[in-house]
CSV table of C-alpha atoms in Angstrom, one decimal:
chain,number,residue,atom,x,y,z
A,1,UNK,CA,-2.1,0.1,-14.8
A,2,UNK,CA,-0.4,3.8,-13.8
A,3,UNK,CA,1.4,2.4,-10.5
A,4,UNK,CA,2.3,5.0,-7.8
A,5,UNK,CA,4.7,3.8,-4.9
A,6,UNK,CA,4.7,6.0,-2.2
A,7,UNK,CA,7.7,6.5,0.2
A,8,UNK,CA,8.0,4.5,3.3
A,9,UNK,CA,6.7,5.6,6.8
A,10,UNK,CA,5.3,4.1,10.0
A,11,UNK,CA,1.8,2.3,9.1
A,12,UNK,CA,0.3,-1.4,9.4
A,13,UNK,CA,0.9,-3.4,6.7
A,14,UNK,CA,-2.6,-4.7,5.0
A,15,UNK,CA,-1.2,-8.2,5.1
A,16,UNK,CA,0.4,-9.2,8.3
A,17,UNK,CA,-1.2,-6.1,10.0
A,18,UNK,CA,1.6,-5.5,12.2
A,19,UNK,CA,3.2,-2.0,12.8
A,20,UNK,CA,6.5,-1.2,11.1
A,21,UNK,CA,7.8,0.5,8.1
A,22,UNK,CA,5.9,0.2,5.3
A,23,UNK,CA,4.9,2.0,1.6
A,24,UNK,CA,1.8,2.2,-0.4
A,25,UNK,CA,0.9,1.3,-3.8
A,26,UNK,CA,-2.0,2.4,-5.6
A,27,UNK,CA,-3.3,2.1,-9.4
A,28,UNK,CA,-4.5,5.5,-10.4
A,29,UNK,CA,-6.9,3.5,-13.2
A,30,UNK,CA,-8.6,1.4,-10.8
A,31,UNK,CA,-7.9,3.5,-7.5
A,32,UNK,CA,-7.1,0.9,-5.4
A,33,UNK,CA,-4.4,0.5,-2.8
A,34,UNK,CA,-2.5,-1.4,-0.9
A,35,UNK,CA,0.0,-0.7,1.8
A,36,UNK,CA,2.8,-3.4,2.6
A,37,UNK,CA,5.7,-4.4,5.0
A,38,UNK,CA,9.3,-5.7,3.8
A,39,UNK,CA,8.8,-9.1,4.7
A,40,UNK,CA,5.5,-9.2,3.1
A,41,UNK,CA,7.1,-7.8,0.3
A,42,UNK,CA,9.7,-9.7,0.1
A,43,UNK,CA,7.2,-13.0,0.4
A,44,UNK,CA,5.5,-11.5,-2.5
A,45,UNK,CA,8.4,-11.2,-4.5
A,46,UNK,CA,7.5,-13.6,-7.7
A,47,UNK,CA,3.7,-11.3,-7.6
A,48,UNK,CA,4.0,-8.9,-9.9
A,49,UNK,CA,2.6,-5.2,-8.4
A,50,UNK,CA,-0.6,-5.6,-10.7
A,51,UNK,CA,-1.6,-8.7,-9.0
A,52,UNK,CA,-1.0,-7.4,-5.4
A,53,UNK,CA,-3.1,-4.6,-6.3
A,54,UNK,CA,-5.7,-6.0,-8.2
A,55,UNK,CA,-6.0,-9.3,-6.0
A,56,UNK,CA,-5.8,-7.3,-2.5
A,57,UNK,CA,-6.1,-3.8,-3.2
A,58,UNK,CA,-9.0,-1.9,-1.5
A,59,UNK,CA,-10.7,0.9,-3.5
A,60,UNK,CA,-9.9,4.5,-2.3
A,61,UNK,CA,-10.1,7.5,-4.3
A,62,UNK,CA,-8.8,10.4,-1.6
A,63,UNK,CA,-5.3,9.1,-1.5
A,64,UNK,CA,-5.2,10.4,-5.1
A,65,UNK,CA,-4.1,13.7,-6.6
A,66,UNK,CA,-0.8,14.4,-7.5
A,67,UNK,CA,0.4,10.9,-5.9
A,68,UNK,CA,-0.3,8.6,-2.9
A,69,UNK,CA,-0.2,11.4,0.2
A,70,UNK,CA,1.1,9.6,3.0
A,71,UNK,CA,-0.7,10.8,6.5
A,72,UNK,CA,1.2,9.7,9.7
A,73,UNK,CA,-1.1,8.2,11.8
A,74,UNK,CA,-1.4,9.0,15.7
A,75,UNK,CA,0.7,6.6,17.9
A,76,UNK,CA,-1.7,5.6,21.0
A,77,UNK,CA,-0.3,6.2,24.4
């Protein structure tokens, strides 16, 4: 696995799908990512980053080039 963590910003978290601060991580082999919350994180902790990626991760090629690119997404009114 070739892990890239992006940095945080303001995204739903794949798990508890709430808004908040989050970060991505992808596996440039497989091309699958997830993006995750502190507190999901943090209840994750003894799950290594393969297995989060491999177990949850959801295939998607266009967040790779030289890294993860982080896009803010629009806030609704």
């Amino acid at each position: 696995m070739k892990a890239k963590i992006s940095g945080t910003f303001e995204g739903n978290c794949d798990f508890c799908k709430k808004e908040s601060k989050v970060f991505t991580i992808g596996d440039e082999d497989t091309k699958k990512i997830v993006t995750i919350c502190k507190k999901c994180s943090i209840e994750k902790g003894n799950t290594s980053i393969t297995e989060i990626v491999d177990k949850f991760g959801k295939k998607s090629e266009k967040e790779f080039g030289n890294g993860i690119k982080v896009q803010k997404k629009p806030v609704a009114n």
